[in-house]
mmCIF file of C-alpha atoms in Angstrom:
data_model
loop_
_atom_site.group_PDB
_atom_site.id
_atom_site.type_symbol
_atom_site.label_atom_id
_atom_site.label_comp_id
_atom_site.label_asym_id
_atom_site.label_seq_id
_atom_site.Cartn_x
_atom_site.Cartn_y
_atom_site.Cartn_z
ATOM 1 C CA MET A 281 61.499 38.456 -159.381
ATOM 2 C CA ASN A 282 64.987 37.771 -157.870
ATOM 3 C CA ASP A 283 66.231 39.850 -161.266
ATOM 4 C CA LYS A 284 65.023 42.587 -159.994
ATOM 5 C CA ALA A 285 65.842 42.089 -156.124
ATOM 6 C CA ASN A 286 69.376 41.674 -156.871
ATOM 7 C CA ASN A 287 69.662 44.638 -159.772
ATOM 8 C CA GLY A 288 68.033 46.445 -156.777
ATOM 9 C CA PRO A 289 71.648 48.194 -156.362
ATOM 10 C CA ALA A 290 72.587 48.874 -159.628
ATOM 11 C CA SER A 291 69.800 50.455 -159.687
ATOM 12 C CA LEU A 292 69.688 53.010 -157.435
ATOM 13 C CA GLY A 293 72.927 53.723 -158.057
ATOM 14 C CA THR A 294 72.096 54.422 -161.864
ATOM 15 C CA GLY A 295 69.171 56.901 -160.361
ATOM 16 C CA ARG A 296 71.932 58.292 -157.732
ATOM 17 C CA ARG A 297 73.895 59.140 -161.041
ATOM 18 C CA ALA A 298 70.785 60.399 -163.004
ATOM 19 C CA LEU A 299 69.866 62.680 -160.008
ATOM 20 C CA HIS A 300 73.096 64.216 -159.574
ATOM 21 C CA ALA A 301 73.587 64.770 -163.592
ATOM 22 C CA GLN A 302 70.462 66.393 -162.992
ATOM 23 C CA VAL A 303 71.023 68.725 -160.854
ATOM 24 C CA PRO A 304 72.575 72.311 -161.777
ATOM 25 C CA SER A 305 75.803 73.921 -161.421
ATOM 26 C CA LEU A 306 73.840 76.830 -159.216
ATOM 27 C CA SER A 307 70.556 76.958 -158.106
ATOM 28 C CA ALA A 308 67.733 79.203 -157.599
ATOM 29 C CA GLY A 309 68.809 80.040 -154.225
ATOM 30 C CA GLU A 310 72.027 80.348 -154.920
ATOM 31 C CA VAL A 311 71.632 82.710 -158.099
ATOM 32 C CA ILE A 312 69.422 84.742 -156.255
ATOM 33 C CA GLY A 313 72.453 84.940 -153.512
ATOM 34 C CA LEU A 314 75.087 86.327 -156.219
ATOM 35 C CA LEU A 315 72.410 89.350 -157.361
ATOM 36 C CA LEU A 316 71.594 90.076 -153.741
ATOM 37 C CA SER A 317 75.194 90.433 -152.988
ATOM 38 C CA GLY A 318 76.488 92.110 -156.569
ATOM 39 C CA LEU A 319 73.824 94.556 -155.119
ATOM 40 C CA TRP A 320 74.623 94.296 -151.925
ATOM 41 C CA LEU A 321 78.612 95.622 -152.678
ATOM 42 C CA ALA A 322 77.279 97.623 -155.702
ATOM 43 C CA GLY A 323 75.368 100.393 -152.856
ATOM 44 C CA CYS A 324 78.342 100.246 -150.769
ATOM 45 C CA ILE A 325 81.082 100.734 -153.129
ATOM 46 C CA LEU A 326 78.529 104.028 -155.122
ATOM 47 C CA PHE A 327 77.948 105.199 -151.360
ATOM 48 C CA PHE A 328 81.525 105.917 -150.224
ATOM 49 C CA ILE A 329 82.381 106.763 -153.949
ATOM 50 C CA VAL A 330 79.572 110.108 -153.169
ATOM 51 C CA LEU A 331 80.012 111.151 -150.105
ATOM 52 C CA GLY A 332 83.368 109.335 -149.521
ATOM 53 C CA PHE A 333 85.190 107.824 -146.406
ATOM 54 C CA GLY A 334 84.155 111.777 -144.057
ATOM 55 C CA LYS A 335 86.400 113.593 -142.186
ATOM 56 C CA SER A 336 87.170 112.997 -138.612
ATOM 57 C CA GLU A 337 88.633 115.630 -136.324
ATOM 58 C CA ASP A 338 90.953 113.042 -134.270
ATOM 59 C CA ALA A 339 91.809 111.228 -137.714
ATOM 60 C CA GLY A 340 95.219 109.405 -135.740
ATOM 61 C CA LEU A 341 93.036 108.352 -133.748
ATOM 62 C CA ALA A 342 90.008 107.225 -135.080
ATOM 63 C CA GLY A 343 91.063 106.092 -138.563
ATOM 64 C CA PRO A 344 91.941 102.328 -138.139
ATOM 65 C CA LEU A 345 88.847 101.195 -136.207
ATOM 66 C CA GLN A 346 86.808 103.526 -138.559
ATOM 67 C CA PHE A 347 88.042 100.687 -140.895
ATOM 68 C CA LEU A 348 87.736 98.339 -139.552
ATOM 69 C CA MET A 349 83.828 99.009 -138.641
ATOM 70 C CA THR A 350 82.905 100.217 -142.401
ATOM 71 C CA LEU A 351 85.380 96.554 -143.379
ATOM 72 C CA VAL A 352 82.494 94.672 -140.851
ATOM 73 C CA ALA A 353 79.398 96.783 -141.901
ATOM 74 C CA VAL A 354 80.064 95.877 -146.301
ATOM 75 C CA ILE A 355 80.938 91.999 -145.239
ATOM 76 C CA MET A 356 78.753 91.049 -142.848
ATOM 77 C CA PRO A 357 75.401 91.207 -145.183
ATOM 78 C CA VAL A 358 77.341 89.228 -147.235
ATOM 79 C CA ALA A 359 78.027 86.591 -145.525
ATOM 80 C CA VAL A 360 74.551 86.417 -143.960
ATOM 81 C CA ILE A 361 73.086 85.857 -147.428
ATOM 82 C CA TRP A 362 75.871 83.155 -148.591
ATOM 83 C CA VAL A 363 74.986 81.422 -145.060
ATOM 84 C CA ALA A 364 71.247 81.555 -146.061
ATOM 85 C CA VAL A 365 72.394 79.542 -149.660
ATOM 86 C CA ALA A 366 74.053 77.479 -147.616
ATOM 87 C CA ALA A 367 71.931 76.425 -145.739
ATOM 88 C CA LEU A 368 69.424 76.303 -148.584
ATOM 89 C CA ARG A 369 71.224 74.118 -150.272
ATOM 90 C CA SER A 370 71.020 71.122 -147.748
ATOM 91 C CA ALA A 371 67.999 71.410 -147.169
ATOM 92 C CA ARG A 372 67.890 70.496 -150.497
ATOM 93 C CA ILE A 373 69.754 67.657 -150.709
ATOM 94 C CA MET A 374 67.682 66.349 -147.575
ATOM 95 C CA ARG A 375 65.073 66.129 -149.114
ATOM 96 C CA ASP A 376 66.574 64.788 -152.854
ATOM 97 C CA GLU A 377 67.686 62.153 -150.322
ATOM 98 C CA SER A 378 65.144 61.470 -148.261
ATOM 99 C CA VAL A 379 62.550 61.101 -151.755
ATOM 100 C CA ARG A 380 65.429 58.397 -152.311
ATOM 101 C CA LEU A 381 65.380 56.794 -149.074
ATOM 102 C CA SER A 382 61.617 55.992 -149.512
ATOM 103 C CA ALA A 383 62.092 54.691 -152.923
ATOM 104 C CA ALA A 384 63.901 51.900 -152.071
ATOM 105 C CA ILE A 385 62.826 51.385 -149.394
ATOM 106 C CA ASP A 386 59.612 50.235 -150.724
ATOM 107 C CA ALA A 387 61.295 48.347 -153.329
ATOM 108 C CA MET A 388 62.855 46.724 -150.637
ATOM 109 C CA ARG A 389 59.084 45.949 -148.960
ATOM 110 C CA SER A 390 57.670 44.712 -152.353
ATOM 111 C CA ALA A 391 60.600 42.505 -153.356
ATOM 112 C CA TYR A 392 60.723 40.618 -149.919
ATOM 113 C CA ILE A 393 56.127 40.972 -149.950
ATOM 114 C CA GLN A 394 57.249 38.883 -153.511
ATOM 115 C CA GLN A 395 59.887 36.767 -152.188
ATOM 116 C CA GLN A 396 57.368 36.072 -149.290
ATOM 117 C CA GLN A 397 54.132 35.153 -151.429
ATOM 118 C CA GLY A 398 56.331 33.071 -153.498
ATOM 119 C CA PHE A 399 57.326 30.676 -150.304
ATOM 120 C CA THR A 400 54.289 31.001 -148.307
ATOM 121 C CA GLY A 401 51.477 31.598 -151.123
ATOM 122 C CA THR A 402 48.919 34.364 -150.129
ATOM 123 C CA PRO A 403 48.673 35.870 -147.301
ATOM 124 C CA ALA A 404 45.147 34.202 -146.411
ATOM 125 C CA GLN A 405 47.084 31.431 -147.161
ATOM 126 C CA ALA A 406 49.547 32.148 -144.391
ATOM 127 C CA SER A 407 47.104 33.086 -141.508
ATOM 128 C CA LYS A 408 44.998 30.304 -142.493
ATOM 129 C CA VAL A 409 48.145 28.071 -141.870
ATOM 130 C CA GLU A 410 49.089 30.217 -138.850
ATOM 131 C CA GLN A 411 45.725 29.693 -136.869
ATOM 132 C CA LYS A 412 45.891 25.559 -137.682
ATOM 133 C CA LEU A 413 49.912 25.681 -135.793
ATOM 134 C CA ASP A 414 47.984 27.558 -132.722
ATOM 135 C CA GLU A 415 45.629 24.481 -133.154
ATOM 136 C CA ILE A 416 48.318 21.676 -132.830
ATOM 137 C CA ALA A 417 49.806 23.773 -129.915
ATOM 138 C CA GLN A 418 46.454 24.068 -128.332
ATOM 139 C CA VAL A 419 45.480 20.432 -129.369
ATOM 140 C CA SER A 420 49.911 19.547 -127.535
ATOM 141 C CA ARG A 421 49.116 21.331 -124.399
ATOM 142 C CA LYS A 422 45.629 19.155 -123.047
ATOM 143 C CA THR A 423 47.303 16.302 -124.462
ATOM 144 C CA GLU A 424 50.270 17.304 -121.944
ATOM 145 C CA SER A 425 47.778 17.652 -118.643
ATOM 146 C CA ALA A 426 45.979 14.847 -119.405
ATOM 147 C CA LEU A 427 49.053 12.830 -119.630
ATOM 148 C CA ALA A 428 50.432 14.091 -116.273
ATOM 149 C CA THR A 429 46.501 13.678 -114.560
ATOM 150 C CA PHE A 430 46.597 10.001 -115.936
ATOM 151 C CA THR A 431 47.537 7.815 -112.886
ATOM 152 C CA SER A 432 47.817 4.127 -113.529
ATOM 153 C CA ILE A 433 45.812 1.474 -111.423
ATOM 154 C CA ARG A 434 47.931 -0.951 -109.428
ATOM 155 C CA PRO A 435 46.920 -4.597 -108.056
ATOM 156 C CA GLY A 436 44.068 -3.461 -105.124
ATOM 157 C CA MET A 437 42.824 -0.230 -106.416
ATOM 158 C CA PRO A 438 38.878 0.014 -107.163
ATOM 159 C CA THR A 439 38.104 -0.717 -110.033
ATOM 160 C CA LEU A 440 34.460 -1.481 -111.787
ATOM 161 C CA ALA A 441 34.808 -4.917 -111.291
ATOM 162 C CA ASN A 442 36.151 -4.604 -107.873
ATOM 163 C CA PRO A 443 35.007 -1.360 -106.022
ATOM 164 C CA THR A 444 35.290 -1.949 -102.470
ATOM 165 C CA PRO A 445 39.143 -0.562 -101.078
ATOM 166 C CA PRO A 446 41.627 -2.400 -99.988
ATOM 167 C CA ASP A 447 42.213 -1.290 -96.233
ATOM 168 C CA PRO A 448 43.826 2.074 -95.297
ATOM 169 C CA ASN A 449 48.034 1.943 -95.976
ATOM 170 C CA PRO A 450 49.890 4.098 -93.978
ATOM 171 C CA ALA A 451 51.074 7.861 -95.870
ATOM 172 C CA ILE A 452 55.041 7.938 -94.622
ATOM 173 C CA VAL A 453 56.824 4.882 -94.821
ATOM 174 C CA SER A 454 60.211 4.575 -92.889
ATOM 175 C CA GLU A 455 62.351 2.322 -91.200
ATOM 176 C CA ALA A 456 61.085 2.977 -88.003
ATOM 177 C CA THR A 457 57.170 2.060 -88.733
ATOM 178 C CA GLY A 458 58.184 -1.466 -90.378
ATOM 179 C CA GLN A 459 60.722 -1.647 -87.364
ATOM 180 C CA ALA A 460 57.588 -0.595 -85.396
ATOM 181 C CA THR A 461 54.968 -3.324 -86.878
ATOM 182 C CA ALA A 462 56.889 -5.980 -86.956
ATOM 183 C CA ASP A 463 57.922 -5.531 -82.736
ATOM 184 C CA GLN A 464 54.421 -4.722 -82.309
ATOM 185 C CA THR A 465 53.742 -7.523 -80.216
ATOM 186 C CA SER A 466 56.676 -7.108 -77.854
ATOM 187 C CA LEU A 467 56.417 -3.733 -77.109
ATOM 188 C CA ALA A 468 58.334 -2.304 -74.599
ATOM 189 C CA LEU A 469 56.809 -0.301 -71.155
ATOM 190 C CA GLY A 470 57.116 3.803 -71.897
ATOM 191 C CA THR A 471 56.318 3.551 -75.546
ATOM 192 C CA PRO A 472 55.206 7.462 -76.711
ATOM 193 C CA VAL A 473 51.056 7.402 -77.436
ATOM 194 C CA GLU A 474 51.600 8.027 -80.443
ATOM 195 C CA ASP A 475 53.287 5.269 -81.753
ATOM 196 C CA LEU A 476 50.174 3.355 -80.502
ATOM 197 C CA ASN A 477 47.969 5.818 -82.924
ATOM 198 C CA PRO A 478 46.830 4.267 -85.819
ATOM 199 C CA PRO A 479 49.547 4.804 -88.589
ATOM 200 C CA LEU A 480 47.979 7.870 -90.720
ATOM 201 C CA SER A 481 46.033 6.702 -94.191
ATOM 202 C CA VAL A 482 46.998 7.966 -97.378
ATOM 203 C CA GLU A 483 43.860 9.904 -98.244
ATOM 204 C CA ASP A 484 43.847 11.443 -94.522
ATOM 205 C CA PHE A 485 47.709 12.684 -95.334
ATOM 206 C CA ILE A 486 46.435 14.200 -98.966
ATOM 207 C CA ARG A 487 42.833 15.539 -97.236
ATOM 208 C CA ALA A 488 44.643 17.329 -94.256
ATOM 209 C CA LEU A 489 47.736 18.880 -96.526
ATOM 210 C CA HIS A 490 45.152 20.684 -98.619
ATOM 211 C CA PHE A 491 43.541 22.013 -94.962
ATOM 212 C CA PRO A 492 39.332 22.335 -94.444
ATOM 213 C CA GLU A 493 37.535 24.050 -97.019
ATOM 214 C CA THR A 494 35.023 25.576 -94.831
ATOM 215 C CA ALA A 495 34.099 26.016 -91.197
ATOM 216 C CA GLU A 496 31.824 22.716 -91.495
ATOM 217 C CA ASP A 497 33.824 20.906 -93.406
ATOM 218 C CA ALA A 498 33.764 18.425 -90.073
ATOM 219 C CA ASP A 499 35.672 15.744 -92.831
ATOM 220 C CA GLY A 500 39.190 18.589 -92.962
ATOM 221 C CA PHE A 501 38.395 19.348 -89.834
ATOM 222 C CA ARG A 502 39.546 15.177 -88.600
ATOM 223 C CA ALA A 503 42.188 14.901 -91.102
ATOM 224 C CA LEU A 504 44.343 17.424 -90.308
ATOM 225 C CA ARG A 505 43.791 16.017 -86.359
ATOM 226 C CA ARG A 506 44.888 12.930 -87.287
ATOM 227 C CA ALA A 507 48.008 14.315 -89.249
ATOM 228 C CA LEU A 508 48.685 16.435 -85.916
ATOM 229 C CA ASP A 509 49.298 13.247 -84.028
ATOM 230 C CA ASP A 510 51.396 11.912 -86.220
ATOM 231 C CA ARG A 511 55.057 12.994 -85.494
ATOM 232 C CA ARG A 512 56.677 12.748 -89.177
ATOM 233 C CA VAL A 513 53.150 14.870 -90.929
ATOM 234 C CA ALA A 514 52.867 17.466 -87.942
ATOM 235 C CA GLY A 515 56.039 19.045 -88.413
ATOM 236 C CA LEU A 516 55.051 19.316 -92.581
ATOM 237 C CA VAL A 517 51.281 20.504 -91.893
ATOM 238 C CA GLN A 518 52.803 22.558 -89.227
ATOM 239 C CA ALA A 519 54.958 24.317 -91.452
ATOM 240 C CA SER A 520 52.648 24.270 -93.767
ATOM 241 C CA GLN A 521 50.188 26.739 -92.600
ATOM 242 C CA ASP A 522 53.035 28.697 -91.364
ATOM 243 C CA VAL A 523 54.046 29.522 -95.003
ATOM 244 C CA LEU A 524 50.508 29.718 -96.340
ATOM 245 C CA THR A 525 49.865 32.202 -93.326
ATOM 246 C CA LEU A 526 52.988 34.522 -94.390
ATOM 247 C CA LEU A 527 51.855 34.588 -97.421
ATOM 248 C CA SER A 528 48.579 35.416 -97.178
ATOM 249 C CA GLN A 529 49.405 38.570 -96.065
ATOM 250 C CA ASP A 530 50.608 39.406 -99.319
ATOM 251 C CA GLY A 531 47.316 38.589 -100.795
ATOM 252 C CA ILE A 532 49.013 35.444 -102.446
ATOM 253 C CA TYR A 533 46.461 32.633 -102.327
ATOM 254 C CA MET A 534 47.776 28.973 -103.281
ATOM 255 C CA ASP A 535 43.212 28.172 -104.409
ATOM 256 C CA ASP A 536 44.469 31.378 -106.781
ATOM 257 C CA LEU A 537 47.500 30.084 -108.389
ATOM 258 C CA ARG A 538 46.409 27.112 -111.389
ATOM 259 C CA PRO A 539 50.097 25.038 -111.756
ATOM 260 C CA ASP A 540 50.918 23.130 -114.981
ATOM 261 C CA ARG A 541 50.502 19.627 -113.619
ATOM 262 C CA ALA A 542 53.468 17.091 -113.754
ATOM 263 C CA ARG A 543 53.168 13.711 -114.399
ATOM 264 C CA PRO A 544 53.524 11.785 -111.256
ATOM 265 C CA GLU A 545 56.868 9.925 -112.934
ATOM 266 C CA ILE A 546 58.674 13.264 -111.881
ATOM 267 C CA TRP A 547 57.272 13.196 -108.980
ATOM 268 C CA ARG A 548 58.942 9.946 -107.898
ATOM 269 C CA LYS A 549 62.519 11.245 -109.800
ATOM 270 C CA PHE A 550 62.095 14.438 -106.959
ATOM 271 C CA ALA A 551 61.525 12.276 -103.781
ATOM 272 C CA ALA A 552 64.294 9.370 -105.000
ATOM 273 C CA GLY A 553 66.948 13.285 -105.555
ATOM 274 C CA GLU A 554 67.208 14.327 -108.532
ATOM 275 C CA ARG A 555 67.015 17.715 -109.114
ATOM 276 C CA GLY A 556 67.579 21.133 -110.999
ATOM 277 C CA ARG A 557 65.865 20.061 -114.880
ATOM 278 C CA GLY A 558 65.155 16.884 -114.302
ATOM 279 C CA VAL A 559 62.217 17.792 -111.786
ATOM 280 C CA ALA A 560 61.867 21.821 -113.451
ATOM 281 C CA ALA A 561 58.182 20.458 -114.794
ATOM 282 C CA LEU A 562 57.524 20.793 -110.987
ATOM 283 C CA GLY A 563 57.610 24.097 -110.627
ATOM 284 C CA GLY A 564 54.590 24.613 -112.806
ATOM 285 C CA VAL A 565 53.416 28.441 -110.806
ATOM 286 C CA ARG A 566 53.318 30.731 -113.876
ATOM 287 C CA ASP A 567 51.350 33.545 -112.205
ATOM 288 C CA ARG A 568 54.111 36.383 -112.329
ATOM 289 C CA SER A 569 53.251 38.864 -109.266
ATOM 290 C CA SER A 570 52.759 35.777 -106.804
ATOM 291 C CA LEU A 571 56.832 35.067 -107.937
ATOM 292 C CA ALA A 572 57.401 39.211 -107.960
ATOM 293 C CA LEU A 573 56.093 38.977 -104.550
ATOM 294 C CA THR A 574 57.172 35.528 -102.832
ATOM 295 C CA ALA A 575 60.803 37.381 -104.236
ATOM 296 C CA GLY A 576 60.984 40.124 -102.461
ATOM 297 C CA ARG A 577 60.106 38.547 -99.854
ATOM 298 C CA MET A 578 62.580 35.861 -99.213
ATOM 299 C CA LYS A 579 65.770 38.439 -99.654
ATOM 300 C CA GLN A 580 63.325 41.169 -97.652
ATOM 301 C CA ASP A 581 61.983 39.326 -94.789
ATOM 302 C CA PRO A 582 64.628 36.829 -93.187
ATOM 303 C CA ILE A 583 61.354 35.038 -90.994
ATOM 304 C CA PHE A 584 59.155 33.950 -93.858
ATOM 305 C CA ARG A 585 63.195 33.135 -95.427
ATOM 306 C CA ASP A 586 63.726 30.598 -92.737
ATOM 307 C CA ALA A 587 60.036 29.307 -92.862
ATOM 308 C CA ALA A 588 60.265 29.046 -96.545
ATOM 309 C CA HIS A 589 63.474 26.462 -96.717
ATOM 310 C CA HIS A 590 62.927 24.823 -93.150
ATOM 311 C CA PHE A 591 59.175 24.073 -94.625
ATOM 312 C CA LEU A 592 60.944 23.167 -98.625
ATOM 313 C CA ARG A 593 62.841 20.358 -95.582
ATOM 314 C CA ARG A 594 59.962 19.023 -94.354
ATOM 315 C CA PHE A 595 58.690 18.598 -97.568
ATOM 316 C CA ASP A 596 61.391 16.719 -98.971
ATOM 317 C CA GLN A 597 61.655 15.113 -96.337
ATOM 318 C CA THR A 598 58.183 13.810 -95.376
ATOM 319 C CA PHE A 599 57.710 13.135 -98.925
ATOM 320 C CA ALA A 600 60.615 10.906 -99.539
ATOM 321 C CA GLY A 601 57.952 8.736 -97.457
ATOM 322 C CA PHE A 602 54.881 9.363 -98.925
ATOM 323 C CA GLU A 603 56.175 8.842 -102.303
ATOM 324 C CA LYS A 604 56.853 4.694 -101.212
ATOM 325 C CA ASN A 605 53.818 4.062 -101.017
ATOM 326 C CA ALA A 606 51.617 6.320 -103.142
ATOM 327 C CA SER A 607 50.088 5.272 -106.105
ATOM 328 C CA ASP A 608 50.042 7.560 -109.565
ATOM 329 C CA GLU A 609 46.703 8.558 -108.470
ATOM 330 C CA ASN A 610 47.752 9.878 -104.740
ATOM 331 C CA ILE A 611 50.821 11.944 -105.729
ATOM 332 C CA ALA A 612 48.489 13.243 -108.763
ATOM 333 C CA ALA A 613 46.010 14.345 -105.854
ATOM 334 C CA LEU A 614 48.570 15.237 -103.275
ATOM 335 C CA ALA A 615 49.634 17.519 -106.480
ATOM 336 C CA ASP A 616 46.962 20.058 -106.124
ATOM 337 C CA THR A 617 46.695 19.890 -102.257
ATOM 338 C CA ARG A 618 47.448 23.921 -101.152
ATOM 339 C CA THR A 619 50.559 22.740 -99.864
ATOM 340 C CA ALA A 620 52.067 20.981 -102.699
ATOM 341 C CA ARG A 621 51.172 24.864 -105.025
ATOM 342 C CA ALA A 622 53.322 26.361 -101.830
ATOM 343 C CA PHE A 623 56.461 23.805 -103.030
ATOM 344 C CA MET A 624 56.129 24.638 -105.893
ATOM 345 C CA LEU A 625 55.255 28.393 -105.685
ATOM 346 C CA LEU A 626 58.699 28.513 -103.201
ATOM 347 C CA GLY A 627 60.760 25.821 -104.805
ATOM 348 C CA ARG A 628 61.064 28.265 -107.834
ATOM 349 C CA VAL A 629 62.020 31.102 -106.046
ATOM 350 C CA THR A 630 64.265 29.077 -104.196
ATOM 351 C CA GLY A 631 66.010 27.937 -107.682
ATOM 352 C CA ILE A 632 65.342 23.846 -106.799
ATOM 353 C CA PHE A 633 64.581 23.530 -110.691
ATOM 354 C CA ASP A 634 67.350 24.999 -112.404
#
């Protein structure tokens, strides 16, 4: 098989020389052209010998012009005949070249197929190998999704042995919260009413960022009202609502998106301030139409652009406080909210994950 492949150019060169050797010096078209040219010239000579050139009353003026017209009349048919002969010869050469090129391509294709069969076996075996690779790729994708949704069980979380959940933890942890907790017995006069409200729980925080499902979702509205009463969360909720409303004007709804899941540790890296490729998995939105529409809106609509940047800043600040007191399960639940999906979409469009 290798000898045939290596001898391919030599055999083609030999075939080319043999083909040129078989080509006659004069083709049938050239012979016909010679015969027609000879007959035409013989007829012209006979015509002028028998009839003569003729005499003109004013030979001085008509003589050179008559000679020129006669010469053109004699030579023009001969030139047309040999133009046709040259065209026929070129067509024959092109036809022979195309036949030889087709034969060379067929030989190269046969050699390539034989080499592929020598390395990978029969085409049926190759298709089986491709099917196995596809199955392995699907299993790996399922494994990544399972790892992303896997959450660690921390002390105090509800388990089968301890089904009673602990007291709700505050959703946002900050220095101000810790100081207020330490000094809550010595509140001075003039303390805002918002500071006297109990801290927003993690569950209510996540439910509020997902917004109520329907008009009858009493728990969703209750969580939303509690989130709006919290000054640190209300800004993010309002910014998210503004962005979701603007996106819906272009027919982009977060319920239609199915982003790839990112592991909780990647979310924690983002909360710690890491940006770029290290947290690229957070930009899991792959819907091309939504990305294109959002990118176009960012370039053309300054109001939408300002709202998007304001929302991204609010999400960054609020999530940094949320991550300190959230379990992996809480982070995974937050990633499924409409607010988090809007963050993934806008973050990828603005290049946060590049």
